[in-house]
């Protein structure tokens, strides 16, 4: 541990766990400060407080006391976690119940903690996050009490029109075979104020959303106010492009614009409330669609729900199995897993009666009992992959379900879609990096921006870490060296050159460039320009106006969310890495259209499949007090 991470004034258990690398300096400082302000000296309470701070820093909303010891250390650490002086759970909970820092106790003016009893055990919250979680719970439950007025016959006719398939002879459009989960999602949106549409890549989430919007536009006419948003600028731009492409065929309103959640809510620099739209000044939309909801943090979801009118239809879209927000919370997966409440909506059941039991579509399984229950909570999961299938889809499902033996069986069998390589076996990776760079550079030098951008999607190297032997920095340098050696030219990332792959790291709304965008430098008649894909036409900007951009021959798996490539090479770290999780591997695999190459050890793959991100929260639990 470096000196900067060591808290000199920490004593006892706080000091031991700080030195072991379990608790960071910030965790200890917050616990000590709260203890000092609130008059708390109990070692058990201060330790639990530090762990609660650590939990939020690690992405959880609270500390699950039943999983007190569920912590990780840096992969290079030799600390034996089990040998540390862990307190007894009973002692910790008893001390917390009597602590002046805990809301509900009789002592002390400062109560920054909240101890909550659930059906699965007790949770310790920093009070701010408890209030945010309760706001989400109360708003969603309130929106479930009533539903919008539904013209069942009109909705049924529109569902039949909007969700169609080509007849066997290829001459007519007929109703899509049952069960059609996209049609079910639209029926849910028609009969509820809040709908959650979950599904992996290529399951038709945006396709479904566009048809839902078309249904509402036909019902309510040109005055319908639609808000489209996503957590990042890149995701918002992609959502807008997808909806815009389908607009002519679906007669959607002109001028639909997607924006970041911050822009939707009207973020105000320096203001106390931060957002223009809040509980006192609601958003003006009749329908709001939020894409990539898996990346929305607890705090942002709370702010959104506070600002949504009770009579606004809210549609939350995303993949609950992929990586979650970098901030605290895993709201989408919590909403999908929440306890089912209430009775089945009779209007919904009437609309989807043909989809409940039928199995006319060979690609779709009949709805399970669990899926039917989730419909009562406004949740539908799209399951039919349309972007990729075969071995890649099987591998993704095996990882998602935690079946390590099946994952290894699929990787070892290989085939056209999957390959598994030892860490030292990088020959195929080398070949793909060089060939991709060669085709991109050739197109870029010829000024063919669209072709160069398309070439970028041929292959992408993804890493779990930013630094270290398996990280982006090390492998980006290696890739640049390989490309330079193959071309016989020295590549300098500090200077612009044709074929240079780019990654934007900050939003620039004026230039229409967003954090996470990838592009390429092209030669446009002697002038180098940065090209970014925007619909069917590339957007060209001078590279000198890009304030936050880097050369990208490799990127983190987190950064790759929302992108697709023909071939994906995944560089896995050692099994001890705390970043190596089921969600990370699933996200990496589902970036590929045609081929997935895993570079690592069997131990690392098994560790990833078996280690699931379990962000503690109370949203998916029944609160007792």
Coordinates of C-alpha atoms in Angstrom, one line a residue:
X1 CA 0.0 0.0 0.0
X2 CA 1.3 3.5 -0.9
X3 CA 1.6 6.2 1.8
X4 CA -1.2 8.1 0.2
X5 CA -3.6 5.3 0.9
X6 CA -2.5 4.7 4.5
X7 CA -4.4 6.5 7.3
X8 CA -2.0 7.3 10.1
X9 CA -4.6 8.0 12.7
X10 CA -6.6 4.8 12.1
X11 CA -6.5 2.3 14.9
X12 CA -7.6 -1.3 15.5
X13 CA -9.6 -3.0 12.9
X14 CA -9.8 0.1 10.6
X15 CA -6.0 0.2 10.6
X16 CA -5.7 -3.5 9.9
X17 CA -8.1 -3.5 7.0
X18 CA -6.7 -0.3 5.6
X19 CA -3.2 -1.8 5.6
X20 CA -4.5 -5.0 4.0
X21 CA -6.0 -2.9 1.1
X22 CA -9.6 -3.8 1.9
X23 CA -10.5 -0.3 3.0
X24 CA -9.2 2.8 1.1
X25 CA -8.1 6.0 2.8
X26 CA -11.4 7.6 1.8
X27 CA -13.4 4.9 3.5
X28 CA -11.5 5.2 6.8
X29 CA -11.6 9.0 6.8
X30 CA -15.3 9.2 6.3
X31 CA -16.0 6.6 9.1
X32 CA -13.7 8.4 11.5
X33 CA -15.2 11.8 10.7
X34 CA -18.7 10.6 11.1
X35 CA -17.8 8.9 14.4
X36 CA -16.2 12.1 15.6
X37 CA -19.2 14.3 14.7
X38 CA -21.8 11.8 16.0
X39 CA -20.0 10.8 19.2
X40 CA -19.6 7.2 18.1
X41 CA -16.6 5.2 19.4
X42 CA -17.7 1.6 18.8
X43 CA -15.1 -0.2 16.6
X44 CA -17.8 -2.4 15.1
X45 CA -19.9 0.6 14.0
X46 CA -17.0 2.5 12.6
X47 CA -15.8 -0.6 10.7
X48 CA -19.3 -1.2 9.3
X49 CA -19.5 2.5 8.3
X50 CA -16.2 2.3 6.4
X51 CA -17.5 -0.9 4.6
X52 CA -20.7 1.0 3.7
X53 CA -18.7 3.8 2.1
X54 CA -16.5 1.2 0.4
X55 CA -19.7 -0.6 -0.9
X56 CA -21.0 2.6 -2.6
X57 CA -17.5 3.3 -4.0
X58 CA -17.6 -0.2 -5.5
X59 CA -21.0 0.2 -7.1
X60 CA -23.4 -1.1 -4.5
X61 CA -26.2 1.1 -3.0
X62 CA -25.7 -0.3 0.5
X63 CA -23.8 -2.8 2.6
X64 CA -25.4 -6.3 2.7
X65 CA -24.4 -7.4 6.3
X66 CA -24.9 -11.0 5.4
X67 CA -22.1 -10.5 2.8
X68 CA -19.8 -8.6 5.1
X69 CA -16.8 -10.6 4.0
X70 CA -17.6 -10.5 0.3
X71 CA -14.7 -8.2 -0.6
X72 CA -11.8 -8.4 -3.0
X73 CA -8.3 -7.0 -3.1
X74 CA -5.9 -6.1 -5.8
X75 CA -4.8 -9.2 -7.9
X76 CA -1.2 -8.6 -6.9
X77 CA -2.0 -8.7 -3.2
X78 CA -1.0 -11.7 -1.1
X79 CA -3.5 -10.9 1.7
X80 CA -5.5 -13.8 3.0
X81 CA -9.0 -12.2 3.5
X82 CA -10.3 -15.0 5.7
X83 CA -7.4 -14.6 8.2
X84 CA -8.3 -10.9 8.9
X85 CA -10.0 -10.1 12.2
X86 CA -13.6 -10.0 11.0
X87 CA -16.2 -9.2 13.6
X88 CA -19.2 -11.4 14.3
X89 CA -22.3 -10.4 12.4
X90 CA -24.5 -10.4 15.6
X91 CA -22.1 -8.0 17.3
X92 CA -22.1 -5.6 14.3
X93 CA -25.9 -5.5 14.0
X94 CA -26.4 -5.1 17.8
X95 CA -23.9 -2.2 17.8
X96 CA -25.6 -0.5 14.8
X97 CA -29.0 -0.7 16.4
X98 CA -27.7 1.2 19.4
X99 CA -25.5 3.6 17.5
X100 CA -26.2 7.4 17.5
X101 CA -25.2 7.4 13.8
X102 CA -28.1 5.2 12.8
X103 CA -31.6 6.6 12.0
X104 CA -34.1 5.1 14.4
X105 CA -31.8 5.0 17.4
X106 CA -32.7 7.3 20.3
X107 CA -29.3 8.8 20.8
X108 CA -27.4 11.4 18.8
X109 CA -28.3 14.4 16.5
X110 CA -26.3 13.1 13.5
X111 CA -27.9 10.1 11.8
X112 CA -26.1 9.5 8.4
X113 CA -26.8 5.7 8.4
X114 CA -29.9 3.7 7.9
X115 CA -30.3 0.1 9.0
X116 CA -33.0 -1.7 7.0
X117 CA -34.5 -5.1 7.6
X118 CA -35.5 -7.1 4.5
X119 CA -36.8 -10.6 3.7
X120 CA -33.1 -11.6 3.0
X121 CA -31.3 -9.9 5.9
X122 CA -30.2 -6.5 7.0
X123 CA -28.8 -3.7 4.8
X124 CA -26.8 -0.7 6.0
X125 CA -27.2 2.4 3.9
X126 CA -25.6 5.8 3.8
X127 CA -28.9 7.7 4.3
X128 CA -28.7 9.6 1.0
X129 CA -28.7 6.4 -1.0
X130 CA -31.6 5.0 1.1
X131 CA -33.7 8.1 0.3
X132 CA -32.9 7.8 -3.5
X133 CA -33.8 4.1 -3.5
X134 CA -37.0 4.8 -1.6
X135 CA -37.9 7.5 -4.1
X136 CA -37.5 5.1 -7.0
X137 CA -39.6 2.5 -5.2
X138 CA -42.4 4.9 -4.3
X139 CA -42.6 6.6 -7.7
X140 CA -42.7 3.3 -9.6
X141 CA -45.2 1.7 -7.2
X142 CA -47.4 4.9 -7.5
X143 CA -47.3 4.7 -11.3
X144 CA -48.5 1.1 -11.0
X145 CA -51.7 2.0 -9.1
X146 CA -53.5 3.1 -12.2
X147 CA -53.1 2.7 -15.9
X148 CA -53.8 4.8 -19.0
X149 CA -57.1 4.6 -20.8
X150 CA -56.9 2.0 -23.5
X151 CA -58.9 1.6 -26.8
X152 CA -58.4 -2.1 -26.9
X153 CA -59.7 -2.5 -30.5
X154 CA -57.5 0.3 -31.9
X155 CA -54.4 -1.1 -30.1
X156 CA -55.1 -4.6 -31.3
X157 CA -55.4 -3.4 -35.0
X158 CA -52.2 -1.4 -34.7
X159 CA -50.3 -4.3 -33.2
X160 CA -51.4 -6.5 -36.1
X161 CA -50.2 -3.8 -38.5
X162 CA -46.9 -2.8 -36.9
X163 CA -45.7 -6.3 -36.0
X164 CA -45.8 -8.3 -39.2
X165 CA -43.8 -11.0 -41.0
X166 CA -43.5 -12.0 -44.7
X167 CA -45.8 -14.8 -45.8
X168 CA -44.2 -18.1 -46.9
X169 CA -44.6 -17.3 -50.5
X170 CA -43.0 -13.9 -49.9
X171 CA -45.9 -11.9 -51.3
X172 CA -47.8 -10.6 -48.3
X173 CA -47.2 -9.1 -44.9
X174 CA -48.9 -11.2 -42.2
X175 CA -49.1 -11.0 -38.4
X176 CA -45.8 -12.1 -36.8
X177 CA -46.0 -15.7 -35.5
X178 CA -46.7 -16.1 -31.8
X179 CA -45.3 -15.7 -29.3
X180 CA -43.9 -12.4 -30.5
X181 CA -42.3 -10.7 -27.5
X182 CA -41.9 -7.5 -29.4
X183 CA -45.7 -7.3 -29.9
X184 CA -46.1 -8.1 -26.2
X185 CA -43.8 -5.2 -25.3
X186 CA -45.9 -2.9 -27.3
X187 CA -49.1 -4.1 -25.6
X188 CA -47.4 -3.5 -22.2
X189 CA -46.5 0.0 -23.2
X190 CA -50.1 0.6 -24.3
X191 CA -51.6 -0.5 -21.0
X192 CA -49.0 0.7 -18.4
X193 CA -47.4 4.0 -17.4
X194 CA -44.0 2.2 -17.0
X195 CA -42.6 -0.5 -19.2
X196 CA -39.2 -2.2 -19.0
X197 CA -38.0 -3.8 -22.3
X198 CA -35.0 -6.0 -21.6
X199 CA -32.9 -8.0 -24.1
X200 CA -29.5 -8.7 -25.3
X201 CA -27.8 -7.2 -28.5
X202 CA -29.7 -7.8 -31.7
X203 CA -33.0 -8.8 -30.0
X204 CA -34.8 -5.9 -31.6
X205 CA -35.2 -3.5 -28.7
X206 CA -35.0 -0.3 -30.8
X207 CA -37.0 -1.8 -33.6
X208 CA -39.8 -2.4 -31.0
X209 CA -39.4 1.1 -29.5
X210 CA -39.9 2.7 -32.9
X211 CA -43.1 0.7 -33.4
X212 CA -44.4 1.6 -30.0
X213 CA -43.8 5.3 -30.8
X214 CA -45.6 4.9 -34.1
X215 CA -48.6 3.3 -32.3
X216 CA -48.7 6.3 -29.9
X217 CA -48.3 8.8 -32.7
X218 CA -51.2 7.2 -34.6
X219 CA -53.4 7.3 -31.5
X220 CA -52.6 10.9 -30.3
X221 CA -51.7 12.7 -33.5
X222 CA -49.0 15.3 -34.3
X223 CA -49.3 17.0 -30.9
X224 CA -47.6 14.0 -29.1
X225 CA -44.5 15.1 -27.2
X226 CA -41.8 12.4 -27.3
X227 CA -38.5 12.5 -25.4
X228 CA -35.6 10.2 -26.3
X229 CA -32.6 9.9 -24.1
X230 CA -29.7 7.7 -23.0
X231 CA -26.9 7.9 -20.4
X232 CA -24.2 8.8 -22.9
X233 CA -24.0 11.0 -25.9
X234 CA -22.9 8.1 -28.1
X235 CA -25.9 6.0 -27.0
X236 CA -28.2 8.9 -27.6
X237 CA -26.8 9.5 -31.1
X238 CA -27.2 5.8 -31.9
X239 CA -30.8 5.8 -30.6
X240 CA -31.7 8.8 -32.7
X241 CA -30.1 7.3 -35.8
X242 CA -32.0 4.0 -35.3
X243 CA -35.4 5.8 -34.8
X244 CA -34.7 8.2 -37.7
X245 CA -34.0 5.3 -40.1
X246 CA -37.4 3.8 -39.3
X247 CA -39.3 7.1 -39.3
X248 CA -40.4 7.2 -43.0
X249 CA -41.9 3.7 -43.0
X250 CA -43.6 4.2 -39.6
X251 CA -44.8 7.8 -40.2
X252 CA -43.1 9.0 -36.9
X253 CA -43.2 12.7 -36.1
X254 CA -40.5 14.8 -37.7
X255 CA -37.6 16.1 -35.8
X256 CA -37.3 13.5 -33.1
X257 CA -34.1 14.2 -31.2
X258 CA -32.3 12.0 -28.7
X259 CA -30.2 13.5 -26.0
X260 CA -28.2 12.6 -22.9
X261 CA -30.1 12.2 -19.6
X262 CA -28.3 15.3 -18.3
X263 CA -29.6 17.4 -21.2
X264 CA -33.1 15.9 -20.9
X265 CA -33.3 16.9 -17.3
X266 CA -31.6 20.3 -17.9
X267 CA -28.4 20.1 -16.0
X268 CA -27.5 23.5 -14.6
X269 CA -23.9 24.2 -13.7
X270 CA -23.6 25.7 -10.2
X271 CA -27.3 25.4 -9.2
X272 CA -28.3 23.8 -5.9
X273 CA -30.8 21.4 -7.5
X274 CA -28.5 20.8 -10.5
X275 CA -31.4 20.0 -12.8
X276 CA -34.0 22.3 -14.3
X277 CA -36.6 19.5 -14.3
X278 CA -37.4 18.0 -11.0
X279 CA -40.3 17.2 -8.7
X280 CA -41.4 20.8 -8.8
X281 CA -40.9 21.3 -12.6
X282 CA -41.8 18.1 -14.4
X283 CA -40.7 17.1 -17.9
X284 CA -43.1 18.2 -20.6
X285 CA -43.2 14.9 -22.6
X286 CA -46.1 12.5 -23.1
X287 CA -43.7 9.6 -23.8
X288 CA -40.1 9.2 -22.7
X289 CA -37.8 6.4 -23.9
X290 CA -34.5 5.8 -22.1
X291 CA -32.1 3.5 -23.9
X292 CA -29.1 1.7 -22.4
X293 CA -30.8 1.8 -19.0
X294 CA -28.2 -0.7 -17.6
X295 CA -25.7 2.2 -17.5
X296 CA -28.1 4.5 -15.5
X297 CA -27.0 5.0 -11.9
X298 CA -29.3 5.0 -8.9
X299 CA -28.9 8.7 -8.4
X300 CA -29.7 9.5 -12.0
X301 CA -32.7 7.2 -12.1
X302 CA -34.0 8.9 -8.9
X303 CA -33.7 12.3 -10.5
X304 CA -35.4 11.1 -13.7
X305 CA -38.4 9.6 -11.9
X306 CA -38.8 12.7 -9.7
X307 CA -39.1 14.7 -12.9
X308 CA -41.5 12.4 -14.9
X309 CA -45.2 13.3 -14.8
X310 CA -47.5 10.6 -13.4
X311 CA -49.4 10.5 -16.8
X312 CA -46.2 10.2 -18.9
X313 CA -45.5 6.8 -20.5
X314 CA -42.0 5.8 -19.5
X315 CA -40.2 3.1 -21.4
X316 CA -36.9 1.8 -20.0
X317 CA -34.8 -0.2 -22.5
X318 CA -31.5 -2.1 -22.0
X319 CA -29.7 -5.3 -21.3
X320 CA -29.7 -6.3 -17.6
X321 CA -26.9 -8.9 -18.1
X322 CA -24.2 -6.5 -19.3
X323 CA -22.0 -4.2 -17.3
X324 CA -23.8 -1.7 -15.1
X325 CA -23.2 1.9 -14.3
X326 CA -19.8 3.0 -13.2
X327 CA -21.6 4.8 -10.3
X328 CA -23.6 3.2 -7.5
X329 CA -26.6 1.0 -8.5
X330 CA -27.7 -1.6 -11.0
X331 CA -31.2 -0.3 -11.4
X332 CA -32.2 -2.1 -14.6
X333 CA -31.3 -5.5 -13.3
X334 CA -33.0 -4.6 -10.0
X335 CA -36.2 -3.7 -11.8
X336 CA -36.2 -6.9 -13.8
X337 CA -35.7 -8.9 -10.6
X338 CA -38.1 -7.0 -8.4
X339 CA -40.8 -9.0 -6.5
X340 CA -43.9 -9.1 -8.6
X341 CA -46.8 -7.0 -7.3
X342 CA -50.4 -6.8 -8.2
X343 CA -52.8 -8.8 -10.4
X344 CA -52.6 -9.3 -14.1
X345 CA -54.0 -6.4 -16.2
X346 CA -57.1 -7.8 -17.9
X347 CA -56.7 -5.3 -20.8
X348 CA -53.2 -6.5 -21.4
X349 CA -54.2 -10.2 -21.2
X350 CA -56.9 -9.6 -23.8
X351 CA -54.4 -8.0 -26.1
X352 CA -51.7 -10.7 -25.9
X353 CA -54.0 -13.7 -25.5
X354 CA -52.7 -15.2 -28.8
X355 CA -49.1 -14.8 -27.6
X356 CA -49.4 -16.4 -24.2
X357 CA -49.7 -20.1 -25.0
X358 CA -49.0 -20.3 -28.7
X359 CA -45.7 -21.4 -30.2
X360 CA -46.0 -20.8 -33.9
X361 CA -42.6 -19.2 -34.2
X362 CA -39.8 -21.9 -34.3
X363 CA -37.3 -19.3 -33.1
X364 CA -39.3 -18.3 -29.9
X365 CA -40.1 -20.5 -26.9
X366 CA -43.5 -20.2 -25.2
X367 CA -43.7 -17.7 -22.3
X368 CA -42.6 -19.3 -19.1
X369 CA -44.4 -18.9 -15.8
X370 CA -41.7 -16.5 -14.6
X371 CA -42.1 -14.4 -17.8
X372 CA -45.9 -14.2 -17.3
X373 CA -45.3 -13.0 -13.7
X374 CA -42.9 -10.3 -14.9
X375 CA -45.6 -8.9 -17.2
X376 CA -47.5 -7.9 -14.1
X377 CA -44.6 -5.7 -13.2
X378 CA -44.4 -4.3 -16.7
X379 CA -41.2 -6.2 -17.6
X380 CA -40.7 -8.1 -20.9
X381 CA -37.5 -9.7 -22.0
X382 CA -36.8 -10.0 -25.8
X383 CA -35.0 -13.3 -26.4
X384 CA -34.7 -13.9 -30.2
X385 CA -31.3 -12.7 -31.4
X386 CA -31.4 -11.2 -34.8
X387 CA -27.8 -9.8 -35.0
X388 CA -25.9 -13.0 -34.3
X389 CA -26.7 -16.6 -33.6
X390 CA -25.1 -20.0 -33.5
X391 CA -22.0 -20.5 -31.3
X392 CA -21.7 -16.9 -30.3
X393 CA -25.3 -16.8 -29.0
X394 CA -24.8 -20.1 -27.2
X395 CA -21.6 -18.9 -25.6
X396 CA -23.3 -15.7 -24.4
X397 CA -26.2 -17.6 -22.9
X398 CA -23.8 -20.1 -21.2
X399 CA -21.8 -17.2 -19.7
X400 CA -25.0 -15.4 -18.6
X401 CA -26.3 -18.5 -16.9
X402 CA -23.0 -19.2 -15.2
X403 CA -22.3 -22.6 -16.9
X404 CA -18.5 -22.7 -16.9
X405 CA -18.3 -26.3 -18.2
X406 CA -20.5 -25.4 -21.2
X407 CA -18.5 -22.3 -21.9
X408 CA -15.2 -24.2 -22.1
X409 CA -16.8 -26.9 -24.2
X410 CA -18.0 -24.3 -26.7
X411 CA -14.6 -22.5 -26.8
X412 CA -12.6 -25.8 -27.2
X413 CA -14.9 -27.0 -29.9
X414 CA -14.0 -23.8 -31.8
X415 CA -15.5 -23.7 -35.2
X416 CA -15.9 -20.6 -37.4
X417 CA -17.4 -18.4 -34.7
X418 CA -15.2 -19.1 -31.7
X419 CA -11.5 -19.5 -30.9
X420 CA -9.6 -19.9 -27.6
X421 CA -5.9 -18.9 -27.4
X422 CA -3.3 -19.1 -24.6
X423 CA -1.9 -15.6 -23.5
X424 CA 1.3 -16.2 -25.5
X425 CA -0.6 -17.2 -28.7
X426 CA -1.2 -13.8 -30.3
X427 CA -0.5 -14.7 -33.9
X428 CA -4.2 -14.5 -35.0
X429 CA -4.6 -11.3 -33.0
X430 CA -1.5 -9.8 -34.8
X431 CA -2.9 -10.7 -38.2
X432 CA -6.3 -9.2 -37.5
X433 CA -4.9 -6.0 -36.2
X434 CA -2.6 -5.5 -39.1
X435 CA -5.1 -6.4 -41.8
X436 CA -7.8 -4.2 -40.3
X437 CA -5.4 -1.2 -40.0
X438 CA -4.2 -1.9 -43.6
X439 CA -7.7 -1.8 -45.1
X440 CA -8.7 1.3 -43.0
X441 CA -5.6 3.2 -44.0
X442 CA -6.0 2.4 -47.7
X443 CA -9.6 3.7 -47.6
X444 CA -8.6 6.7 -45.5
X445 CA -5.8 7.8 -47.8
X446 CA -8.2 7.5 -50.8
X447 CA -10.6 9.8 -49.0
X448 CA -13.3 7.1 -48.7
X449 CA -14.6 8.0 -45.2
X450 CA -17.5 5.6 -45.2
X451 CA -15.3 2.7 -46.3
X452 CA -12.7 3.5 -43.6
X453 CA -15.3 3.7 -40.9
X454 CA -16.8 0.4 -42.0
X455 CA -13.3 -1.1 -41.9
X456 CA -12.9 0.0 -38.3
X457 CA -15.7 -2.4 -37.4
X458 CA -13.9 -5.4 -38.9
X459 CA -12.0 -6.1 -35.7
X460 CA -11.5 -4.7 -32.2
X461 CA -9.2 -5.7 -29.3
X462 CA -11.0 -5.4 -25.9
X463 CA -9.3 -5.5 -22.5
X464 CA -10.6 -5.7 -19.0
X465 CA -7.9 -3.4 -17.5
X466 CA -6.6 0.0 -18.6
X467 CA -3.0 -0.7 -17.3
X468 CA -0.8 -3.7 -16.6
X469 CA 0.3 -6.6 -18.7
X470 CA -3.2 -7.3 -19.9
X471 CA -4.4 -3.7 -20.1
X472 CA -5.3 -1.3 -22.9
X473 CA -2.2 0.9 -22.6
X474 CA 0.2 -2.1 -23.1
X475 CA -1.7 -3.7 -25.9
X476 CA -2.5 -0.4 -27.7
X477 CA 1.3 0.2 -27.9
X478 CA 1.9 -3.3 -29.1
X479 CA -0.8 -3.0 -31.8
X480 CA 0.7 0.3 -33.0
X481 CA 4.1 -1.3 -33.2
X482 CA 2.7 -4.2 -35.3
X483 CA 0.9 -1.8 -37.6
X484 CA 4.0 0.4 -38.0
X485 CA 6.3 -2.6 -38.7
X486 CA 3.8 -4.0 -41.3
X487 CA 3.5 -0.7 -43.1
X488 CA 7.2 0.3 -42.8
X489 CA 6.2 3.6 -41.2
X490 CA 6.7 5.1 -37.8
X491 CA 3.3 5.9 -36.3
X492 CA 3.2 8.8 -33.8
X493 CA -0.1 9.1 -31.9
X494 CA 0.8 12.7 -31.1
X495 CA 0.4 13.6 -34.8
X496 CA -2.6 13.1 -37.1
X497 CA -2.2 10.6 -39.9
X498 CA -4.6 9.0 -42.4
X499 CA -6.0 5.7 -41.1
X500 CA -5.5 6.8 -37.4
X501 CA -8.4 5.2 -35.3
X502 CA -9.9 7.6 -32.8
X503 CA -11.8 7.4 -29.6
X504 CA -13.6 10.5 -28.2
X505 CA -13.5 10.8 -24.4
X506 CA -15.7 13.8 -23.8
X507 CA -18.9 15.2 -25.2
X508 CA -18.9 18.2 -27.6
X509 CA -22.6 18.9 -28.4
X510 CA -21.7 21.8 -30.7
X511 CA -19.6 19.5 -32.9
X512 CA -22.0 16.6 -32.5
X513 CA -19.2 14.5 -31.1
X514 CA -19.9 12.4 -28.1
X515 CA -17.9 10.5 -25.4
X516 CA -17.4 7.0 -26.7
X517 CA -17.6 7.8 -30.4
X518 CA -15.0 6.1 -32.6
X519 CA -13.8 7.6 -35.8
X520 CA -10.9 7.7 -38.2
X521 CA -8.7 10.3 -39.7
X522 CA -9.1 10.5 -43.5
X523 CA -7.3 12.5 -46.3
X524 CA -9.8 14.7 -48.1
X525 CA -7.8 16.1 -51.0
X526 CA -4.7 17.0 -48.9
X527 CA -6.5 18.0 -45.8
X528 CA -6.8 15.5 -42.9
X529 CA -10.3 15.3 -41.4
X530 CA -11.7 13.2 -38.6
X531 CA -14.7 11.1 -39.8
X532 CA -17.5 9.8 -37.5
X533 CA -20.5 7.7 -38.6
X534 CA -23.8 9.6 -38.5
X535 CA -26.6 7.6 -40.1
X536 CA -25.8 6.9 -43.7
X537 CA -23.4 9.8 -44.1
X538 CA -20.1 10.4 -42.2
X539 CA -19.6 13.5 -40.2
X540 CA -16.3 15.2 -41.0
X541 CA -14.6 17.6 -38.5
X542 CA -11.1 19.0 -38.4
X543 CA -9.2 16.9 -35.9
X544 CA -7.8 20.1 -34.2
X545 CA -11.2 20.9 -32.8
X546 CA -11.3 17.6 -31.0
X547 CA -10.4 18.5 -27.4
X548 CA -10.6 15.0 -25.9
X549 CA -9.6 12.3 -28.2
X550 CA -7.1 9.4 -28.2
X551 CA -5.7 6.9 -30.7
X552 CA -7.5 3.6 -30.2
X553 CA -6.0 0.3 -31.3
X554 CA -7.5 -1.3 -28.2
X555 CA -10.3 -0.3 -25.7
X556 CA -11.7 -1.4 -22.4
X557 CA -14.8 -3.7 -22.4
X558 CA -16.6 -0.9 -20.6
X559 CA -16.0 1.5 -23.4
X560 CA -17.2 -1.0 -26.0
X561 CA -20.7 -1.1 -24.7
X562 CA -23.2 -0.3 -27.5
X563 CA -20.7 -1.1 -30.3
X564 CA -20.5 -4.0 -32.6
X565 CA -17.6 -5.6 -34.6
X566 CA -17.3 -8.5 -37.0
X567 CA -14.5 -10.0 -34.9
X568 CA -13.8 -9.3 -31.2
X569 CA -10.5 -10.3 -29.5
X570 CA -10.9 -10.4 -25.7
X571 CA -7.7 -10.1 -23.6
X572 CA -8.4 -11.6 -20.2
X573 CA -6.3 -10.9 -17.1
X574 CA -5.3 -13.5 -14.5
X575 CA -8.1 -15.2 -12.6
X576 CA -7.3 -13.1 -9.5
X577 CA -8.4 -9.8 -11.1
X578 CA -11.4 -8.3 -9.4
X579 CA -12.6 -7.0 -12.7
X580 CA -13.0 -10.4 -14.1
X581 CA -16.7 -11.1 -13.9
X582 CA -19.6 -12.8 -15.7
X583 CA -21.0 -9.4 -16.8
X584 CA -17.7 -8.3 -18.2
X585 CA -17.2 -11.5 -20.3
X586 CA -20.8 -11.4 -21.5
X587 CA -20.5 -7.8 -22.6
X588 CA -17.3 -8.5 -24.5
X589 CA -18.7 -11.6 -26.2
X590 CA -21.9 -9.8 -27.3
X591 CA -19.9 -7.1 -29.1
X592 CA -19.1 -9.6 -31.9
X593 CA -21.2 -10.3 -35.0
X594 CA -19.2 -13.1 -36.6
X595 CA -16.3 -14.3 -34.4
X596 CA -15.1 -14.2 -30.8
X597 CA -11.5 -14.8 -29.9
X598 CA -10.7 -15.3 -26.2
X599 CA -7.1 -14.9 -25.2
X600 CA -6.4 -16.1 -21.7
X601 CA -6.3 -19.2 -19.5
X602 CA -9.0 -21.6 -18.7
X603 CA -8.7 -20.6 -15.0
X604 CA -9.4 -17.0 -16.0
X605 CA -12.5 -17.9 -18.0
X606 CA -13.9 -20.1 -15.3
X607 CA -13.3 -17.4 -12.7
X608 CA -15.1 -14.8 -14.9
X609 CA -18.1 -17.1 -15.4
X610 CA -18.4 -18.0 -11.8
X611 CA -17.9 -14.5 -10.4
X612 CA -21.1 -12.5 -10.7
X613 CA -21.3 -8.8 -9.9
X614 CA -23.7 -8.7 -7.0
X615 CA -24.3 -5.0 -6.3
X616 CA -26.2 -4.8 -3.0
X617 CA -29.5 -2.9 -3.1
X618 CA -33.0 -3.1 -1.6
X619 CA -34.9 -2.5 -4.8
X620 CA -35.3 -6.2 -5.6
X621 CA -36.2 -7.1 -1.9
X622 CA -39.2 -6.8 0.3
X623 CA -38.6 -4.2 3.0
X624 CA -39.8 -5.1 6.5
X625 CA -39.1 -1.9 8.3

